Short mmCIF file of C-alpha atoms and ligand atoms in Angstrom, two decimals:
data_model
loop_
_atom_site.label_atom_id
_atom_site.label_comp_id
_atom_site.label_asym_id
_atom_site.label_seq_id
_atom_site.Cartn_x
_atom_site.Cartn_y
_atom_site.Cartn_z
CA UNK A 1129 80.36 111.15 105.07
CA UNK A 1130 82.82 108.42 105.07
CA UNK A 1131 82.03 105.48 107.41
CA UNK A 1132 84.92 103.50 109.11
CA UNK A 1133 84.80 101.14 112.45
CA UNK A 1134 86.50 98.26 114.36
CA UNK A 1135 85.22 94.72 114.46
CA UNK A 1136 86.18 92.90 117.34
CA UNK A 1137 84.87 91.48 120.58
CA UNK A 1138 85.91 93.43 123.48
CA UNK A 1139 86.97 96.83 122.55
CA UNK A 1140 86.31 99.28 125.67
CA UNK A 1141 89.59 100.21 125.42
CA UNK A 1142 90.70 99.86 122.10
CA UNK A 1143 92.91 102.97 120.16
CA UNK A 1144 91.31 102.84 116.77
CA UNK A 1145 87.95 105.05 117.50
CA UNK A 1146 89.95 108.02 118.92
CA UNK A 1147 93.18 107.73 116.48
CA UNK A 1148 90.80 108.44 113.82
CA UNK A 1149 88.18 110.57 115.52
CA UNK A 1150 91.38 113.30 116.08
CA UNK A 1151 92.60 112.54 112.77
CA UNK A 1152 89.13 113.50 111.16
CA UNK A 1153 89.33 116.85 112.79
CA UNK A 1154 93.32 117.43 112.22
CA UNK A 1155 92.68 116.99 108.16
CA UNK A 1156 89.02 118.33 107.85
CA UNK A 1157 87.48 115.11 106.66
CA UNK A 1158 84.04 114.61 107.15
CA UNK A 1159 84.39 110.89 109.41
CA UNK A 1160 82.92 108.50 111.77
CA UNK A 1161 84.77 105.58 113.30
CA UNK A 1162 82.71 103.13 115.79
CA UNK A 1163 83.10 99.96 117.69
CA UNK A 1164 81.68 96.92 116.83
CA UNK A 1165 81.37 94.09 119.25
CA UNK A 1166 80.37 91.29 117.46
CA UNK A 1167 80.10 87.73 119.44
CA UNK A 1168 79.93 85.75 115.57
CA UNK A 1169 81.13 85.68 111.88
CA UNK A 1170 77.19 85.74 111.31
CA UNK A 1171 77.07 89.37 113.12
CA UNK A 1172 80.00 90.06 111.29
CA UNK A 1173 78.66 88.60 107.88
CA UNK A 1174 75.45 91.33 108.61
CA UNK A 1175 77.62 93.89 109.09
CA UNK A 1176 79.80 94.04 106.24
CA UNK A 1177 76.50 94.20 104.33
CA UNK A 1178 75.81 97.24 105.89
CA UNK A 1179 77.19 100.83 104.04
CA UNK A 1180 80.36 101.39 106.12
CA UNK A 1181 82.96 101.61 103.70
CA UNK A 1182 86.23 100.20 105.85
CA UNK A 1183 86.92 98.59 109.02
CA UNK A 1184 90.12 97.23 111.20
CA UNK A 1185 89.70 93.80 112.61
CA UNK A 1186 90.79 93.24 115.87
CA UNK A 1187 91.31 89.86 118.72
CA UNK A 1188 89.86 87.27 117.95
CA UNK A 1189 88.74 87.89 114.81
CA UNK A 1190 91.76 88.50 112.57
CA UNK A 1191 91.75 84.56 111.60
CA UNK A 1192 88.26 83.73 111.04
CA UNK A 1193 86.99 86.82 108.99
CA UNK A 1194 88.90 85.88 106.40
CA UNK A 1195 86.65 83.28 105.09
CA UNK A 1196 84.19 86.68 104.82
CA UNK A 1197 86.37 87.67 102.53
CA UNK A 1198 86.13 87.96 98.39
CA UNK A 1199 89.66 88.64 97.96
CA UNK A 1200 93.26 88.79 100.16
CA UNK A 1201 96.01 90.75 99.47
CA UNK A 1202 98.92 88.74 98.83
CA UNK A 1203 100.32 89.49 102.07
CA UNK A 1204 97.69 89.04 104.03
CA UNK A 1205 97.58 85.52 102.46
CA UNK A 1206 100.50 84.50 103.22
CA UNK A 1207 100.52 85.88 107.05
CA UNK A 1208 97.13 83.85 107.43
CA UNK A 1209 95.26 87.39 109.36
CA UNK A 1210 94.24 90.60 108.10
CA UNK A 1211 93.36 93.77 110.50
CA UNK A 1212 91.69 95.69 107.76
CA UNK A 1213 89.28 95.47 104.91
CA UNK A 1214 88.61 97.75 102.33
CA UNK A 1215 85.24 97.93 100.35
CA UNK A 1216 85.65 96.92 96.72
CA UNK A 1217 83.36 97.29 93.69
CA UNK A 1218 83.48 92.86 93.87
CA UNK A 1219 82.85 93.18 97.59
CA UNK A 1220 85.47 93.19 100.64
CA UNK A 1221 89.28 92.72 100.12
CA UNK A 1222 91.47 91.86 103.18
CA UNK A 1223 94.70 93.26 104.32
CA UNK A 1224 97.47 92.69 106.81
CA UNK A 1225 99.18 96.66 107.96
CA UNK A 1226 100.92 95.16 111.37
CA UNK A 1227 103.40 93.97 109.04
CA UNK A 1228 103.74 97.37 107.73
CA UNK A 1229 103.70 98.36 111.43
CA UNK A 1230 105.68 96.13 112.80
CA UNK A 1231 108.57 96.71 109.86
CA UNK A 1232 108.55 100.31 110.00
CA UNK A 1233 108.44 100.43 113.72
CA UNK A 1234 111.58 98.28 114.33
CA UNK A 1235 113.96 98.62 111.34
CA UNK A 1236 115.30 102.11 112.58
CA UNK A 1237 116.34 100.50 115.73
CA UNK A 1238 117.90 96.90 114.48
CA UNK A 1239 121.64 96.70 114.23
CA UNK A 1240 123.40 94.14 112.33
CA UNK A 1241 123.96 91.40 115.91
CA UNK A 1242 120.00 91.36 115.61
CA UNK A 1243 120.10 88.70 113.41
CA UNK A 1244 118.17 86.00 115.34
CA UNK A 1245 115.13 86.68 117.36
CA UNK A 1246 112.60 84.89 120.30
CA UNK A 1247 109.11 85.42 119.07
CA UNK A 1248 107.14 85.18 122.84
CA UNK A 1249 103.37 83.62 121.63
CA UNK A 1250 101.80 82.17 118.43
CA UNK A 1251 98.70 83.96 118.08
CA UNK A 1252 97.55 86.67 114.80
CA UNK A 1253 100.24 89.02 115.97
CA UNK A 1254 103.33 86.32 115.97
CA UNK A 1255 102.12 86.06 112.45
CA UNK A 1256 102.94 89.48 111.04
CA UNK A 1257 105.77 89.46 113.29
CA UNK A 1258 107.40 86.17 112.19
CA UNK A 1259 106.86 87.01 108.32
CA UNK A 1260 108.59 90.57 108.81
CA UNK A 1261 111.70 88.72 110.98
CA UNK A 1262 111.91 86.39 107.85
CA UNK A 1263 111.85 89.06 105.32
CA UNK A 1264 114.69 90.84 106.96
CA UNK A 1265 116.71 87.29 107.19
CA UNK A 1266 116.23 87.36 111.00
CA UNK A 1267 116.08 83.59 112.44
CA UNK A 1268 113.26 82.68 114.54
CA UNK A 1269 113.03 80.57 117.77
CA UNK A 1270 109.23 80.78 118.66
CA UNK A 1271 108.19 80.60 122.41
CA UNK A 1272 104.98 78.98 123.23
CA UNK A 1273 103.18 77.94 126.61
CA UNK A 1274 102.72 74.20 124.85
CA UNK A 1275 104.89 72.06 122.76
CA UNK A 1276 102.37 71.22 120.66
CA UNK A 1277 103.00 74.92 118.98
CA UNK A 1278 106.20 77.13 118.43
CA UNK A 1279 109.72 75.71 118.67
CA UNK A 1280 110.17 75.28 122.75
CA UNK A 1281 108.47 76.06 125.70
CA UNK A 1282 109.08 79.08 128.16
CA UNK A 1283 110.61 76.74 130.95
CA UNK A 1284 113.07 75.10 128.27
CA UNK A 1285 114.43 78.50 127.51
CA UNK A 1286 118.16 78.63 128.96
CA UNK A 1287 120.97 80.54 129.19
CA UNK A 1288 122.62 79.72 125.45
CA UNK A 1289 119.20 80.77 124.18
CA UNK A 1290 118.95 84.26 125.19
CA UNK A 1291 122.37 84.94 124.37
CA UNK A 1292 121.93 83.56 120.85
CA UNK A 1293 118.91 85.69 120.23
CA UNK A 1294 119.47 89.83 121.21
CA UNK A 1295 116.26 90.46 119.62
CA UNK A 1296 113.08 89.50 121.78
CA UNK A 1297 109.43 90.27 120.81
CA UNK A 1298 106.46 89.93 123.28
CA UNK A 1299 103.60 89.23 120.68
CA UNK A 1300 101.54 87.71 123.63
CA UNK A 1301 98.98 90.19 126.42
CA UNK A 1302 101.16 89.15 128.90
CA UNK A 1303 101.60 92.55 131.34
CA UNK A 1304 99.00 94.57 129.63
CA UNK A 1305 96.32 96.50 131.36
CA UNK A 1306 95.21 95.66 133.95
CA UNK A 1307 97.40 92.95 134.45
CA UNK A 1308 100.33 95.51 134.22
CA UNK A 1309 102.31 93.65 137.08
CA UNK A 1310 102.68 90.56 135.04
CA UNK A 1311 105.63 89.31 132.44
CA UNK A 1312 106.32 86.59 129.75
CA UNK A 1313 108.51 83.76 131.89
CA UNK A 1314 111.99 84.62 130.92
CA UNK A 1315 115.44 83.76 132.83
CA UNK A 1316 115.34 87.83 132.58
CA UNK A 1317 119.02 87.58 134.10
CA UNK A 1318 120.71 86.71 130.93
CA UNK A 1319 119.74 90.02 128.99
CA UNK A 1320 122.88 91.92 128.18
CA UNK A 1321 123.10 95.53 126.59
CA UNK A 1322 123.11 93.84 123.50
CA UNK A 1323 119.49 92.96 123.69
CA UNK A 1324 116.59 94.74 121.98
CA UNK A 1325 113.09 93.93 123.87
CA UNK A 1326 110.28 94.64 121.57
CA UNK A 1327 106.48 94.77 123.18
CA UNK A 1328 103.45 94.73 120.92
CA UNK A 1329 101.76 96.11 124.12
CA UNK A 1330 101.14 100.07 124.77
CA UNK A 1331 99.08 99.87 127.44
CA UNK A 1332 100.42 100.41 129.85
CA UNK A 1333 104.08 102.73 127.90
CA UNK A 1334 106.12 100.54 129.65
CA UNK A 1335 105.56 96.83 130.68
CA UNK A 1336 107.32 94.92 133.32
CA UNK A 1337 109.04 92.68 130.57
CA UNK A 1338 110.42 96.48 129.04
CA UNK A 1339 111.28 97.32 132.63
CA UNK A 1340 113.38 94.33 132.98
CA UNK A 1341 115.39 94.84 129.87
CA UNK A 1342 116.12 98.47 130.23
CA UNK A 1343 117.33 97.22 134.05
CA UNK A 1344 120.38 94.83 132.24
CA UNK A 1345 120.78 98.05 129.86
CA UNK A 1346 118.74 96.41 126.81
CA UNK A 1347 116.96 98.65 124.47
CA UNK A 1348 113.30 98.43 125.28
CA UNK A 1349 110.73 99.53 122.49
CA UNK A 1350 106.38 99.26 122.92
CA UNK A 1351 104.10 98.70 120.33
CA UNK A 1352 102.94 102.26 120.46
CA UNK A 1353 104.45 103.49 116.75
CA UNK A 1354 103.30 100.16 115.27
CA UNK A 1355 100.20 100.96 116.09
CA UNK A 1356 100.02 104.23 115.30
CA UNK A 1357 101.96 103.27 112.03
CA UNK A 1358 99.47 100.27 110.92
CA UNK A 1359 96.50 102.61 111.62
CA UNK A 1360 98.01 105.57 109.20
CA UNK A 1361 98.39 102.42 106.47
CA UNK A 1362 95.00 101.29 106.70
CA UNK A 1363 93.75 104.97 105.94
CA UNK A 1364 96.12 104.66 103.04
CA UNK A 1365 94.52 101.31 101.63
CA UNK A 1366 90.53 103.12 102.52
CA UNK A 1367 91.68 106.24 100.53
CA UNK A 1368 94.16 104.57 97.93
P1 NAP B 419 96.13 86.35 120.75
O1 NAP B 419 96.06 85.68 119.41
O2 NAP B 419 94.94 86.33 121.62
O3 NAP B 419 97.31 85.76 121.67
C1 NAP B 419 98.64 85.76 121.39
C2 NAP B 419 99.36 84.55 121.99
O4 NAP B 419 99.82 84.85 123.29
C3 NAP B 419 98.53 83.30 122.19
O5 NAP B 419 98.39 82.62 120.99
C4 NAP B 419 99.33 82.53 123.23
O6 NAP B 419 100.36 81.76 122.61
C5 NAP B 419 99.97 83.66 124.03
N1 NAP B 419 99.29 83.86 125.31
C6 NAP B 419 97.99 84.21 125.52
N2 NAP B 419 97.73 84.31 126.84
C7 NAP B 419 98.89 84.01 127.47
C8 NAP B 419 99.27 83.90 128.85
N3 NAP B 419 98.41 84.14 129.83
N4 NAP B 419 100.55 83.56 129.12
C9 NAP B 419 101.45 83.33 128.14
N5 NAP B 419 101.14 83.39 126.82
C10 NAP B 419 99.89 83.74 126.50
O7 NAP B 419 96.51 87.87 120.55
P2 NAP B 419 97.22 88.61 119.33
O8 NAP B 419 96.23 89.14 118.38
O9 NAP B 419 98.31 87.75 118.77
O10 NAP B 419 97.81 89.89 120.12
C11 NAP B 419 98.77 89.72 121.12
C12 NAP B 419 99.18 91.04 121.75
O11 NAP B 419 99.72 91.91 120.78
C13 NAP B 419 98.02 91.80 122.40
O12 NAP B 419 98.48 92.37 123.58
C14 NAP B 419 97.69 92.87 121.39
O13 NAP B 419 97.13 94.03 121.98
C15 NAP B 419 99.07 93.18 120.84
N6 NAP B 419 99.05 93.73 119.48
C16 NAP B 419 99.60 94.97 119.30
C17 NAP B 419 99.63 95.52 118.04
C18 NAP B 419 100.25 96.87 117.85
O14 NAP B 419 100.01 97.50 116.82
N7 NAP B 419 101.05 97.32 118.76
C19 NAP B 419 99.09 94.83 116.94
C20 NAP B 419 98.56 93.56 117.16
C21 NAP B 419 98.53 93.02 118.44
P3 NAP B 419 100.67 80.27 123.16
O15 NAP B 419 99.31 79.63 123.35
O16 NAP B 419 101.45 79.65 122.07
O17 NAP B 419 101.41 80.41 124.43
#
């Protein structure tokens, strides 16, 4: 039996364990997924010595586990996170699949005006995000709560800014569970139907930040199919 799990710190209600659990049972494969709370890279450092064969890597761990690492895929290298490993003969390569997510998830949607985007937070999911934005030529004004990170801060963002970028991504937990009544600090009155709101959040479907886009007739997408869509490529990567 194939051995796969999650490393990460709080993970009650994380999607991983029953994504694959149903997708054991929908293909026949013989499967276990588990958590794994770990509170240090030297629990984590025992545990990838142990015979589980793949893992995802999840907050706040997506950094630091790379020094774990023997090798990096070349993507993963260059976003500076990786979200899963896969067990090699030399020992444990890293990979990045929210880039994969994140692409596949948005390019269906993006029209050609979506050429410049506000990337809300600069943690390991801004990351992924930013390098996909660049790929597809998007420009990037990055939002952070300090000016010591990112490009400006959320009370310098004004009027001429939202209108120059219709594409907004919330890569921070900002209005997730159970904080669902919350949202990134945004003059939310300058959103036009031109924008395109994009939440890495799914919990809850449909975040106050969504809410207030699809009110000024924005289109409003969660993270739900990135997620589902960077969890299908790391079974790709264990089984490849
Ligand atoms: P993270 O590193 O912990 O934090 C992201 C950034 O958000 C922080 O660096 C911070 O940026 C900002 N932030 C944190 N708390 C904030 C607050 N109270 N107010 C305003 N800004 C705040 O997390 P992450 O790994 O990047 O993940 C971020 C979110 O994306 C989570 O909700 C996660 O579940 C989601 N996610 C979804 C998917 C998916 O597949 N859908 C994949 C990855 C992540 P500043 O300090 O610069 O303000």
């Amino acid at each position: 039996m194939k051995q796969y799990g999650l490393i990460g710190k709080s993970l009650q209600h994380s999607f991983s364990k029953d994504y694959f659990d149903q997708k054991f049972k929908k293909i026949g494969v013989k499967g276990d997924y588990q958590n794994y709370e770990c509170d240090s890279l030297e629990e984590i450092q025992s545990l990838l010595k142990s015979d589980i064969d793949g893992f995802n890597v999840t907050i706040p761990y997506k950094e630091e586990i790379m020094s774990l690492l023997h090798e990096l895929d070349p993507v993963a290298r260059e976003v500076g996170a990786v979200n899963t490993l896969k067990k090699t003969p030399t020992g444990w390569k890293g990979y990045n699949t929210d880039v994969y997510g994140f692409r596949q998830s948005i390019k269906p949607f993006l029209e050609g005006h979506h050429n410049k985007a506000l990337v809300l937070g600069t943690g390991g999911a801004s990351k992924a995000v930013i390098y996909v934005l660049r790929n597809l030529g998007i420009d990037i004004i990055q939002i952070s709560r300090t000016s010591d990170k990112g490009d400006f801060t959320y009370n310098q963002i004004n009027e001429n800014m939202m209108r120059f970028c219709p594409l907004i991504i919330n890569t921070t937990p900002v209005g997730m569970f159970p904080n669902t009544n919350e949202a990134p600090d945004l003059p939310y009155q300058y959103i036009t139907e031109k924008h395109f709101l994009v939440d890495l959040i799914y919990n809850p479907a449909e975040t106050v930040f969504l809410q207030k886009g699809k009110e000024k007739g924005a289109l409003a997408m969660n993270g739900k199919s990135m997620l589902e869509l960077q969890a299908e490529k790391s079974w790709e990567i264990w089984n490849s």
